[in-house]
Amino acid sequence: MKLDILVFGAHPDDAELGAGATIAKEIANGKKVGIIDLTRGELGTRGSAEIRDEEASKSAKILGISVRENLRFADGFFVNNREHQLDIIKKIRKYRPEIVLCNAIDDRHIDHGKGSKLVSDACFLSGLMKINTEINGISQDSWRPKTVYHYIQWKNIEPDFVVDVTGFIDVKVKAIMAYKSQFFNSSSEAPETPISSQNFLDSVTYRARDLGRLINVEYAEGFTAERFVAVSSLADLI
Ligand SMILES: [Zn+2]
């Protein structure tokens, strides 16, 4: 299956938190979007790998994701090496996306910056013909996505561009709330974490509102780019 957009996240819920509304909007516009989670988030203080598997597939249904896979790298400890790059290259060549979204370039959780660089490097390497990969004994053609963009996570990184996601914030919050074990729930007895507070949950909408305010729309999500953001006409800018 060919996808228009492939979204990578170090942990299940990274994609939703960073770009959930943009994903929902692109799908509503007819784009095919997939998510590849690098780990099962098994070191998370709350929940378990099994619970998070279930939550991730529930969220994928809410967003209308075409395909969601998990590479089962080691949460907290995966590294940017040849073996992990090849695993990601195989997915890029399998789904041939034009656009890749991945983790924030720098963040509080060490997996986010690591995952960001790992996916970026794999996107470049995936375009090299002499790197041979195969799936089920069939060799894959090289494929390099046209662009790689990084969503914004815990830290307030200044975006290079923002996407108007007005009308799609509710579905984003619904997808995030599919991760019942992770986020604010007044009846939960599980230990508190930085992301389980009411403030963090509220930040999903107030940050989007603030980015929206700055571009005169209701809600927006921000991204950083690895090269200049280009448009074919000035009219493409809102
Ligand atoms: Zn994460």
PDB file of N, CA and C and ligand atoms in Angstrom, residues 10-11 13-14 103 109 112 153, ligand 1:
ATOM      1  N   ALA A  10       8.305   7.858  18.696  1.00  0.00           N
ATOM      2  CA  ALA A  10       9.110   6.988  19.551  1.00  0.00           C
ATOM      3  C   ALA A  10       8.206   6.124  20.423  1.00  0.00           C
ATOM      4  N   HIS A  11       7.079   6.710  20.870  1.00  0.00           N
ATOM      5  CA  HIS A  11       6.134   5.986  21.726  1.00  0.00           C
ATOM      6  C   HIS A  11       4.739   6.091  21.147  1.00  0.00           C
ATOM      7  N   ASP A  13       1.311   7.292  21.122  1.00  0.00           N
ATOM      8  CA  ASP A  13       0.708   8.570  21.562  1.00  0.00           C
ATOM      9  C   ASP A  13       1.539   9.792  21.167  1.00  0.00           C
ATOM     10  N   ASP A  14       2.804   9.614  20.779  1.00  0.00           N
ATOM     11  CA  ASP A  14       3.610  10.761  20.329  1.00  0.00           C
ATOM     12  C   ASP A  14       2.991  11.398  19.077  1.00  0.00           C
ATOM     13  N   ASN A 103       9.346  12.723  15.410  1.00  0.00           N
ATOM     14  CA  ASN A 103       9.455  13.379  16.724  1.00  0.00           C
ATOM     15  C   ASN A 103      10.111  14.761  16.685  1.00  0.00           C
ATOM     16  N   HIS A 109      11.992  14.054  26.930  1.00  0.00           N
ATOM     17  CA  HIS A 109      12.231  12.602  26.883  1.00  0.00           C
ATOM     18  C   HIS A 109      13.344  12.323  25.875  1.00  0.00           C
ATOM     19  N   HIS A 112      12.771  11.132  22.221  1.00  0.00           N
ATOM     20  CA  HIS A 112      12.188  11.982  21.180  1.00  0.00           C
ATOM     21  C   HIS A 112      13.262  12.530  20.238  1.00  0.00           C
ATOM     22  N   GLN A 153       6.699  18.716  20.748  1.00  0.00           N
ATOM     23  CA  GLN A 153       6.170  17.919  21.848  1.00  0.00           C
ATOM     24  C   GLN A 153       6.201  18.672  23.174  1.00  0.00           C
TER      25      GLN A 153
HETATM   26 ZN    ZN B   1       7.057  10.008  23.707  1.00  0.00          ZN
END
